[in-house]
Structures are given as C-alpha cells and as structure tokens.
mmCIF file of C-alpha atoms in Angstrom:
data_model
loop_
_atom_site.group_PDB
_atom_site.id
_atom_site.type_symbol
_atom_site.label_atom_id
_atom_site.label_comp_id
_atom_site.label_asym_id
_atom_site.label_seq_id
_atom_site.Cartn_x
_atom_site.Cartn_y
_atom_site.Cartn_z
ATOM 1 C CA MET G 1 123.729 -13.997 24.464
ATOM 2 C CA LYS G 2 123.177 -14.119 20.763
ATOM 3 C CA LEU G 3 122.613 -10.847 18.683
ATOM 4 C CA VAL G 4 121.299 -10.678 15.177
ATOM 5 C CA THR G 5 120.337 -7.823 12.910
ATOM 6 C CA PHE G 6 117.006 -8.284 11.051
ATOM 7 C CA VAL G 7 115.139 -6.311 8.400
ATOM 8 C CA LYS G 8 111.745 -4.787 9.331
ATOM 9 C CA SER G 9 109.867 -2.496 6.913
ATOM 10 C CA GLY G 10 113.145 -1.877 4.965
ATOM 11 C CA GLU G 11 115.020 -0.961 8.181
ATOM 12 C CA GLU G 12 117.814 -3.072 9.762
ATOM 13 C CA ARG G 13 117.138 -3.541 13.457
ATOM 14 C CA LEU G 14 119.012 -5.189 16.415
ATOM 15 C CA GLY G 15 117.505 -8.381 17.613
ATOM 16 C CA LEU G 16 118.180 -10.695 20.619
ATOM 17 C CA LEU G 17 117.801 -14.374 19.997
ATOM 18 C CA ALA G 18 115.631 -16.261 22.428
ATOM 19 C CA GLY G 19 115.540 -19.964 21.295
ATOM 20 C CA ASP G 20 113.810 -19.986 17.985
ATOM 21 C CA SER G 21 112.513 -16.397 18.237
ATOM 22 C CA VAL G 22 113.886 -12.946 17.826
ATOM 23 C CA VAL G 23 113.159 -10.225 20.438
ATOM 24 C CA ASP G 24 113.148 -6.569 19.226
ATOM 25 C CA PRO G 25 114.637 -4.799 22.251
ATOM 26 C CA LEU G 26 113.246 -1.360 21.044
ATOM 27 C CA LEU G 27 109.702 -2.640 20.956
ATOM 28 C CA ALA G 28 110.446 -4.141 24.439
ATOM 29 C CA SER G 29 110.802 -0.615 25.863
ATOM 30 C CA GLY G 30 114.573 -0.661 25.413
ATOM 31 C CA SER G 31 116.576 2.473 25.076
ATOM 32 C CA ARG G 32 117.449 3.685 21.510
ATOM 33 C CA ASP G 33 120.833 4.842 22.811
ATOM 34 C CA VAL G 34 121.627 1.230 23.585
ATOM 35 C CA PHE G 35 119.674 -0.804 21.038
ATOM 36 C CA ALA G 36 119.730 1.301 17.914
ATOM 37 C CA SER G 37 122.258 -1.150 16.357
ATOM 38 C CA ALA G 38 124.790 -3.799 17.279
ATOM 39 C CA LEU G 39 127.602 -1.239 17.407
ATOM 40 C CA ALA G 40 125.534 0.968 19.762
ATOM 41 C CA PHE G 41 124.846 -2.116 21.967
ATOM 42 C CA ILE G 42 128.483 -3.093 22.019
ATOM 43 C CA LYS G 43 129.620 0.346 23.037
ATOM 44 C CA SER G 44 126.995 0.406 25.811
ATOM 45 C CA GLY G 45 129.021 -2.077 27.813
ATOM 46 C CA ASP G 46 127.684 -3.666 30.960
ATOM 47 C CA ALA G 47 124.645 -1.316 31.097
ATOM 48 C CA GLY G 48 123.527 -2.658 27.735
ATOM 49 C CA MET G 49 124.170 -6.308 28.670
ATOM 50 C CA ASN G 50 122.099 -5.852 31.836
ATOM 51 C CA ALA G 51 119.336 -4.187 29.994
ATOM 52 C CA ALA G 52 119.261 -6.945 27.468
ATOM 53 C CA LYS G 53 119.263 -9.743 30.052
ATOM 54 C CA ALA G 54 116.228 -8.073 31.725
ATOM 55 C CA ILE G 55 114.346 -8.070 28.435
ATOM 56 C CA LEU G 56 115.305 -11.648 27.692
ATOM 57 C CA ALA G 57 114.168 -12.738 31.175
ATOM 58 C CA ASN G 58 110.590 -11.807 30.242
ATOM 59 C CA PRO G 59 110.298 -10.847 26.591
ATOM 60 C CA PRO G 60 106.970 -9.119 25.644
ATOM 61 C CA LYS G 61 105.051 -11.166 23.225
ATOM 62 C CA ALA G 62 104.472 -8.118 21.053
ATOM 63 C CA ALA G 63 108.254 -7.731 20.631
ATOM 64 C CA THR G 64 108.834 -11.421 19.804
ATOM 65 C CA THR G 65 108.925 -12.889 16.255
ATOM 66 C CA PRO G 66 109.677 -16.578 15.182
ATOM 67 C CA LEU G 67 113.185 -16.609 13.693
ATOM 68 C CA LYS G 68 111.797 -18.353 10.620
ATOM 69 C CA ASP G 69 109.706 -15.372 9.896
ATOM 70 C CA VAL G 70 112.495 -12.753 9.840
ATOM 71 C CA THR G 71 115.030 -11.818 7.228
ATOM 72 C CA LEU G 72 118.453 -11.659 8.712
ATOM 73 C CA ALA G 73 121.099 -9.218 7.658
ATOM 74 C CA ALA G 74 124.773 -9.149 8.729
ATOM 75 C CA PRO G 75 124.745 -8.936 12.527
ATOM 76 C CA ILE G 76 127.266 -6.037 12.226
ATOM 77 C CA ARG G 77 128.886 -4.132 9.332
ATOM 78 C CA PRO G 78 132.396 -3.337 10.524
ATOM 79 C CA ALA G 79 134.157 -0.555 8.923
ATOM 80 C CA THR G 80 137.405 -2.485 9.287
ATOM 81 C CA ILE G 81 137.907 -6.265 9.124
ATOM 82 C CA LEU G 82 141.537 -7.160 9.978
ATOM 83 C CA CYS G 83 142.518 -10.424 8.435
ATOM 84 C CA SER G 84 145.150 -13.058 9.163
ATOM 85 C CA GLY G 85 146.051 -15.530 6.343
ATOM 86 C CA SER G 86 147.938 -18.771 6.614
ATOM 87 C CA ASN G 87 146.975 -19.344 10.250
ATOM 88 C CA TYR G 88 146.248 -23.008 10.215
ATOM 89 C CA ARG G 89 148.911 -25.659 9.901
ATOM 90 C CA ASP G 90 146.866 -27.919 7.803
ATOM 91 C CA HIS G 91 145.957 -25.127 5.298
ATOM 92 C CA ASN G 92 149.618 -24.270 4.914
ATOM 93 C CA ALA G 93 150.327 -27.949 4.063
ATOM 94 C CA GLU G 94 147.897 -27.967 1.119
ATOM 95 C CA LYS G 95 149.035 -24.911 -0.841
ATOM 96 C CA ALA G 96 151.799 -22.871 -2.329
ATOM 97 C CA ASN G 97 153.424 -20.836 0.349
ATOM 98 C CA THR G 98 155.362 -17.525 0.432
ATOM 99 C CA PRO G 99 158.595 -17.089 2.378
ATOM 100 C CA ILE G 100 156.585 -15.723 5.355
ATOM 101 C CA SER G 101 153.724 -18.309 5.351
ATOM 102 C CA GLY G 102 153.361 -19.861 8.856
ATOM 103 C CA LYS G 103 156.132 -17.602 10.171
ATOM 104 C CA GLU G 104 154.135 -14.516 10.794
ATOM 105 C CA PRO G 105 150.473 -13.625 10.296
ATOM 106 C CA GLU G 106 149.714 -12.585 6.685
ATOM 107 C CA PHE G 107 148.063 -9.112 7.248
ATOM 108 C CA PHE G 108 145.342 -7.943 4.928
ATOM 109 C CA VAL G 109 142.095 -5.833 5.310
ATOM 110 C CA LYS G 110 138.549 -6.081 4.184
ATOM 111 C CA THR G 111 135.985 -3.375 4.503
ATOM 112 C CA ALA G 112 132.236 -2.867 5.035
ATOM 113 C CA ASP G 113 131.912 -2.806 1.184
ATOM 114 C CA CYS G 114 132.727 -6.573 1.246
ATOM 115 C CA VAL G 115 130.067 -7.557 3.701
ATOM 116 C CA VAL G 116 126.826 -9.484 3.002
ATOM 117 C CA GLY G 117 124.546 -11.174 5.373
ATOM 118 C CA PRO G 118 123.104 -14.686 5.706
ATOM 119 C CA ASN G 119 121.400 -15.977 2.563
ATOM 120 C CA GLU G 120 122.724 -13.056 0.426
ATOM 121 C CA SER G 121 124.512 -13.927 -2.711
ATOM 122 C CA ILE G 122 128.242 -14.258 -3.197
ATOM 123 C CA ALA G 123 128.768 -12.678 -6.690
ATOM 124 C CA PHE G 124 130.365 -14.622 -9.505
ATOM 125 C CA ASP G 125 131.606 -12.310 -12.184
ATOM 126 C CA ASP G 126 134.131 -13.839 -14.579
ATOM 127 C CA ARG G 127 135.171 -10.421 -15.742
ATOM 128 C CA PHE G 128 136.813 -10.192 -12.231
ATOM 129 C CA SER G 129 137.624 -13.813 -11.378
ATOM 130 C CA LYS G 130 137.052 -17.385 -12.518
ATOM 131 C CA LYS G 131 138.476 -18.957 -9.399
ATOM 132 C CA ILE G 132 136.229 -18.021 -6.516
ATOM 133 C CA ASP G 133 137.048 -20.047 -3.408
ATOM 134 C CA CYS G 134 135.370 -19.915 0.000
ATOM 135 C CA GLU G 135 136.937 -20.121 3.517
ATOM 136 C CA THR G 136 135.246 -20.585 6.874
ATOM 137 C CA GLU G 137 136.751 -18.421 9.532
ATOM 138 C CA LEU G 138 136.057 -17.654 13.226
ATOM 139 C CA ALA G 139 135.686 -13.884 13.579
ATOM 140 C CA ILE G 140 136.462 -11.918 16.802
ATOM 141 C CA VAL G 141 134.231 -8.847 17.513
ATOM 142 C CA ILE G 142 136.127 -6.266 19.553
ATOM 143 C CA GLY G 143 134.421 -4.858 22.570
ATOM 144 C CA LYS G 144 136.774 -2.682 24.393
ATOM 145 C CA PRO G 145 139.349 -0.275 22.773
ATOM 146 C CA GLY G 146 143.115 -0.705 23.032
ATOM 147 C CA ARG G 147 146.457 -0.274 21.481
ATOM 148 C CA PHE G 148 149.592 -2.491 22.050
ATOM 149 C CA ILE G 149 147.389 -4.949 23.851
ATOM 150 C CA GLU G 150 149.297 -7.717 25.669
ATOM 151 C CA ALA G 151 148.280 -11.220 24.615
ATOM 152 C CA ALA G 152 147.762 -12.212 28.249
ATOM 153 C CA ARG G 153 144.828 -9.735 28.603
ATOM 154 C CA ALA G 154 143.721 -9.627 25.026
ATOM 155 C CA LEU G 155 140.621 -11.617 25.442
ATOM 156 C CA ASP G 156 139.353 -9.018 27.869
ATOM 157 C CA HIS G 157 138.829 -6.844 24.763
ATOM 158 C CA VAL G 158 136.523 -9.241 23.066
ATOM 159 C CA PHE G 159 132.810 -8.651 22.923
ATOM 160 C CA GLY G 160 131.934 -11.826 21.148
ATOM 161 C CA TYR G 161 132.434 -13.959 18.009
ATOM 162 C CA THR G 162 130.801 -14.634 14.714
ATOM 163 C CA ILE G 163 131.525 -16.344 11.373
ATOM 164 C CA VAL G 164 133.139 -14.839 8.266
ATOM 165 C CA ASN G 165 133.494 -16.456 4.926
ATOM 166 C CA ASP G 166 136.733 -15.203 3.541
ATOM 167 C CA VAL G 167 135.747 -15.407 -0.119
ATOM 168 C CA THR G 168 138.874 -15.262 -2.236
ATOM 169 C CA ALA G 169 139.622 -14.685 -5.896
ATOM 170 C CA ARG G 170 142.556 -17.119 -6.210
ATOM 171 C CA ASP G 171 143.538 -16.164 -9.747
ATOM 172 C CA ARG G 172 143.967 -12.516 -8.400
ATOM 173 C CA GLN G 173 145.607 -13.530 -5.141
ATOM 174 C CA VAL G 174 148.287 -16.032 -6.154
ATOM 175 C CA ARG G 175 151.264 -14.957 -8.252
ATOM 176 C CA ARG G 176 154.021 -17.322 -9.364
ATOM 177 C CA THR G 177 157.308 -16.824 -11.200
ATOM 178 C CA PRO G 178 158.607 -19.327 -13.804
ATOM 179 C CA GLU G 179 161.229 -20.319 -11.226
ATOM 180 C CA GLY G 180 158.512 -21.386 -8.772
ATOM 181 C CA MET G 181 158.474 -18.454 -6.381
ATOM 182 C CA THR G 182 155.091 -17.555 -4.926
ATOM 183 C CA TRP G 183 153.715 -14.332 -3.627
ATOM 184 C CA TYR G 184 150.273 -13.029 -2.792
ATOM 185 C CA GLU G 185 148.405 -9.907 -4.073
ATOM 186 C CA LEU G 186 146.059 -9.819 -1.028
ATOM 187 C CA GLY G 187 144.369 -6.529 -1.918
ATOM 188 C CA SER G 188 142.940 -7.577 -5.241
ATOM 189 C CA GLY G 189 142.447 -11.247 -4.194
ATOM 190 C CA LYS G 190 140.633 -10.675 -0.998
ATOM 191 C CA ALA G 191 138.797 -7.232 -1.023
ATOM 192 C CA PHE G 192 135.811 -6.998 -3.339
ATOM 193 C CA ASP G 193 132.041 -6.865 -3.436
ATOM 194 C CA THR G 194 130.381 -9.685 -1.506
ATOM 195 C CA GLY G 195 133.788 -10.976 -0.422
ATOM 196 C CA ALA G 196 132.924 -11.242 3.359
ATOM 197 C CA PRO G 197 129.589 -12.879 4.143
ATOM 198 C CA LEU G 198 129.170 -12.468 7.929
ATOM 199 C CA GLY G 199 126.824 -13.963 10.445
ATOM 200 C CA PRO G 200 124.365 -15.306 11.206
ATOM 201 C CA CYS G 201 124.691 -13.911 14.710
ATOM 202 C CA ILE G 202 127.230 -12.639 17.227
ATOM 203 C CA VAL G 203 127.646 -14.794 20.334
ATOM 204 C CA THR G 204 128.923 -12.997 23.347
ATOM 205 C CA ALA G 205 132.354 -14.151 24.740
ATOM 206 C CA ASP G 206 130.905 -15.572 27.910
ATOM 207 C CA GLU G 207 128.978 -18.113 25.850
ATOM 208 C CA ILE G 208 131.988 -19.210 23.809
ATOM 209 C CA GLY G 209 134.494 -19.743 26.562
ATOM 210 C CA ASP G 210 137.890 -20.832 25.148
ATOM 211 C CA PRO G 211 137.931 -19.672 21.514
ATOM 212 C CA GLN G 212 140.693 -22.223 20.775
ATOM 213 C CA LYS G 213 138.400 -25.221 21.311
ATOM 214 C CA LEU G 214 135.808 -24.695 18.536
ATOM 215 C CA LYS G 215 135.080 -26.969 15.573
ATOM 216 C CA VAL G 216 135.260 -25.284 12.131
ATOM 217 C CA MET G 217 133.527 -26.686 9.107
ATOM 218 C CA SER G 218 132.379 -25.833 5.569
ATOM 219 C CA ARG G 219 130.092 -27.600 3.113
ATOM 220 C CA ILE G 220 129.472 -26.793 -0.483
ATOM 221 C CA ASN G 221 126.316 -28.284 -1.936
ATOM 222 C CA GLY G 222 126.162 -30.497 1.160
ATOM 223 C CA GLU G 223 129.765 -31.887 0.666
ATOM 224 C CA LEU G 224 131.972 -31.531 3.712
ATOM 225 C CA ARG G 225 135.039 -29.647 2.456
ATOM 226 C CA GLN G 226 136.580 -28.284 5.661
ATOM 227 C CA SER G 227 136.514 -29.860 9.159
ATOM 228 C CA SER G 228 139.002 -28.795 11.786
ATOM 229 C CA SER G 229 139.431 -27.018 15.062
ATOM 230 C CA THR G 230 140.614 -23.644 16.240
ATOM 231 C CA SER G 231 143.230 -25.496 18.229
ATOM 232 C CA ASN G 232 145.116 -25.887 14.964
ATOM 233 C CA MET G 233 145.650 -22.197 14.648
ATOM 234 C CA ILE G 234 149.318 -21.107 14.595
ATOM 235 C CA TRP G 235 148.542 -17.832 16.396
ATOM 236 C CA THR G 236 145.707 -17.825 18.922
ATOM 237 C CA CYS G 237 142.919 -15.218 19.038
ATOM 238 C CA ALA G 238 144.766 -13.491 21.812
ATOM 239 C CA GLU G 239 147.895 -13.377 19.916
ATOM 240 C CA LEU G 240 146.229 -11.982 16.794
ATOM 241 C CA ILE G 241 144.550 -9.271 18.909
ATOM 242 C CA HIS G 242 148.100 -8.350 20.142
ATOM 243 C CA PHE G 243 149.474 -8.440 16.661
ATOM 244 C CA PHE G 244 146.922 -6.187 15.037
ATOM 245 C CA SER G 245 146.815 -3.749 17.997
ATOM 246 C CA ARG G 246 150.419 -2.828 17.231
ATOM 247 C CA ASN G 247 149.079 -1.139 14.003
ATOM 248 C CA PHE G 248 145.638 0.087 15.062
ATOM 249 C CA THR G 249 143.876 1.244 18.122
ATOM 250 C CA LEU G 250 141.287 -1.555 18.270
ATOM 251 C CA ARG G 251 137.796 -0.069 18.682
ATOM 252 C CA PRO G 252 134.463 -1.506 19.542
ATOM 253 C CA GLY G 253 132.798 -3.180 16.481
ATOM 254 C CA MET G 254 136.015 -3.922 14.695
ATOM 255 C CA VAL G 255 136.342 -7.516 13.459
ATOM 256 C CA ILE G 256 139.387 -9.791 13.261
ATOM 257 C CA ILE G 257 139.183 -12.893 11.129
ATOM 258 C CA THR G 258 141.480 -15.706 12.183
ATOM 259 C CA GLY G 259 142.387 -17.854 9.104
ATOM 260 C CA THR G 260 140.936 -20.993 7.590
ATOM 261 C CA PRO G 261 141.775 -24.714 7.735
ATOM 262 C CA ALA G 262 142.526 -27.166 4.970
ATOM 263 C CA GLY G 263 139.967 -28.158 2.448
ATOM 264 C CA THR G 264 139.957 -25.099 0.108
ATOM 265 C CA ALA G 265 139.442 -25.509 -3.621
ATOM 266 C CA TRP G 266 142.990 -24.055 -3.980
ATOM 267 C CA SER G 267 144.390 -27.330 -2.626
ATOM 268 C CA VAL G 268 143.662 -29.153 -5.858
ATOM 269 C CA ASP G 269 144.697 -26.398 -8.107
ATOM 270 C CA LYS G 270 148.052 -27.498 -9.458
ATOM 271 C CA GLU G 271 148.324 -24.307 -11.637
ATOM 272 C CA LEU G 272 148.365 -22.133 -8.515
ATOM 273 C CA GLY G 273 150.474 -24.434 -6.340
ATOM 274 C CA GLY G 274 147.770 -26.620 -4.780
ATOM 275 C CA LYS G 275 149.398 -29.735 -3.402
ATOM 276 C CA GLY G 276 146.410 -32.133 -3.607
ATOM 277 C CA VAL G 277 146.297 -32.819 0.067
ATOM 278 C CA THR G 278 142.890 -33.785 1.484
ATOM 279 C CA PRO G 279 142.469 -34.608 5.136
ATOM 280 C CA PRO G 280 140.587 -37.827 5.876
ATOM 281 C CA GLY G 281 136.870 -37.509 5.883
ATOM 282 C CA LEU G 282 136.657 -34.523 3.496
ATOM 283 C CA VAL G 283 135.322 -34.477 0.049
ATOM 284 C CA PRO G 284 138.046 -32.913 -2.107
ATOM 285 C CA ALA G 285 137.013 -30.107 -4.421
ATOM 286 C CA THR G 286 136.898 -30.676 -8.183
ATOM 287 C CA ARG G 287 136.466 -26.993 -9.018
ATOM 288 C CA TYR G 288 135.995 -23.520 -7.668
ATOM 289 C CA CYS G 289 132.648 -22.135 -6.737
ATOM 290 C CA LEU G 290 130.156 -21.413 -9.656
ATOM 291 C CA PRO G 291 126.584 -19.913 -9.757
ATOM 292 C CA GLY G 292 124.038 -22.205 -8.158
ATOM 293 C CA ASP G 293 126.412 -23.448 -5.412
ATOM 294 C CA ILE G 294 125.369 -23.216 -1.807
ATOM 295 C CA VAL G 295 128.155 -22.506 0.685
ATOM 296 C CA GLU G 296 127.696 -23.266 4.402
ATOM 297 C CA CYS G 297 130.194 -22.021 6.909
ATOM 298 C CA GLU G 298 129.849 -23.442 10.475
ATOM 299 C CA VAL G 299 131.553 -22.778 13.739
ATOM 300 C CA GLU G 300 130.599 -24.569 16.900
ATOM 301 C CA LYS G 301 128.523 -22.657 19.404
ATOM 302 C CA ILE G 302 127.797 -19.916 16.753
ATOM 303 C CA GLY G 303 125.822 -21.724 13.998
ATOM 304 C CA VAL G 304 125.757 -21.876 10.224
ATOM 305 C CA LEU G 305 126.251 -19.035 7.739
ATOM 306 C CA ARG G 306 124.645 -19.945 4.416
ATOM 307 C CA ASN G 307 125.097 -18.121 1.121
ATOM 308 C CA PRO G 308 124.364 -18.949 -2.448
ATOM 309 C CA VAL G 309 126.755 -18.222 -5.287
ATOM 310 C CA ALA G 310 124.953 -16.235 -8.101
ATOM 311 C CA ARG G 311 126.057 -14.672 -11.246
ATOM 312 C CA ALA G 312 126.620 -10.882 -10.711
ATOM 313 C CA GLY G 313 123.543 -8.871 -11.214
ATOM 314 C CA GLU G 314 121.176 -11.765 -10.809
ATOM 315 C CA ALA G 315 119.000 -12.269 -7.855
ATOM 316 C CA ALA G 316 119.635 -15.674 -6.205
ATOM 317 C CA SER G 317 117.000 -17.674 -4.531
ATOM 318 C CA SER G 318 116.757 -17.386 -0.872
ATOM 319 C CA VAL G 319 118.273 -20.241 1.262
ATOM 320 C CA ALA G 320 116.055 -21.397 3.905
ATOM 321 C CA ALA G 321 117.245 -20.525 7.358
ATOM 322 C CA GLU G 322 118.151 -23.369 9.692
#
C-alpha cells in the first residue's frame, strides 16, 4: 500500500494511491479516527490497514482523483528524524573522514522544521551556505513503539519506507585543521529550513520486502549523480533501528534516514577533503546546487522525489509530477 498526503481546499489530507489515482479515505466513508492523517493511520495498526484495503478494493468514484490533478505534500511530518551519516562504503571512500567514520553510525537529528514535500523548493540562501549538497536516502517509518530493540526483530517495528533528501550545508558541516584533521558540525550543517524534502509517498513494509535490496539514485538537472544499492550500507536498517532505540523510545511516525551512497558534490571539493572519486557510469559534479537546479531522488519500489532549488524567499516553478 502507498500513502500520500495531498492538499485540498488548503487542508492536508491523507490519500491512498490506487494506480494513477488518489483515493480520499474520509470521503470513502472512512473513520476520522483512522484516516485523519498519516500518523493517525499508522497508530491505528491492523484495524486501519484492513479498513484501507476494503476501501481500495472498491474505491468510490466520488472519492477518487487523478494523481496528476492533486498537489502532494510531505506524506508525514515527523517531529523527529533520526539520521545516520557515513553509512555507505562508497561514500566514505569519496570524502574526508573523521576518526569514527565507518566505525559507528554518525548520529544527528533533523526536525519537522526541516521538512518540505514533493516539488517544494530547497532554499538557497548564501547568507547561510554557499555549498548546498543533496543526498538521496532510504527512510524508515516506525510503526510500533519500542526501546532497546534487538536487531533480529527490529523490522517488526517498521510501518513502511519513504525517501528523504538529506540536504547538507557542506561549508557548515565540514571543519578541518591546518594539520588535516577533519570533524563535523552536524547540527549546523544538517538541520535547517528545507533541509529534509520527504516523499513522495510512504510504501508499507510488506510491499518493500528486504530493505537491503533497493536501488538508490539521484539526478541533478537530469544528470545521474548517485547510483548504488542499499546492500552497500555498513549498518542495515535493522541495525540502525537497534542503534537509535538505545537512546530513544521509537514511536509510531518517527523516521530514521539511513545514509547516502557516493556521488555527492562534496566528492569533488578538494577544499573540504573531497577525493575526486566518481564511480563508473555517474556524472561527476562540477559545483554544488544553485537556484534553478532540479534535484530528483529515487529509491526502487518507492518512486521519485523531485524538488527545485530556489533562492530563499522566491517562489519556484512547480515541477511536474511523474
């Protein structure tokens, strides 16, 4: 099952994807307690899933709208996004590393303030950063609460998966001493307005199957910049759930993002420790993102998350939905 959030008369509403159409479960006589939002639906558990399946089995025409005619918002706005940096072997090979890179997950947090939806702008504001980079990441949406969750049963706590673009201000993230030591300022470099485009949908775990067998790609202005597989993660989704659950009780609607593969603009930035490594078949970056760029983040079985880059304060042109 695929869930979206769409805008109707200025209100964000939960939608169920049915092919190229969006079904409004509230108009289809669904319960407001279950279908008021993605979070309400996730919390409803099996009762909600069964109700949604019944609606999708025979969706009322009056509750169905072509996907091309709706405006999508972020499918969920998690209060907490738990983030793991340096979690792909090929990404670690292309950049300056800290002493812990690749040895333990690099733990940072984004919040709901960072989230924008499909086709919404990533803000470029050179008063904040001149080196805005984009990273396609598989995102885990938690469905069942838990603390100190064992990796062996961690995937039982997953509701589904989506895509997050971990937008990064590299000139705020990466710090280097004259002697060559590198460390990361992950708060300033990672958590800021429009720093977490999310979407276009949430796909339930049963449709994804093994989350370690998904192709991950990104394109900027149509150029293929990243192309890898979640099989190249250092820590699996299950291991990351275990890791983060040591600190937090994971709750329904929380999101965990799982790192990005090689192909970032950072890789060619010698000033910040980029090593100029470009995997075969990819187009190496020549610069960081600028206003007018179109960023596409794709994960197999989920879809494509598109966002334009626009100067802060300026409305960007809408990007046509796929």
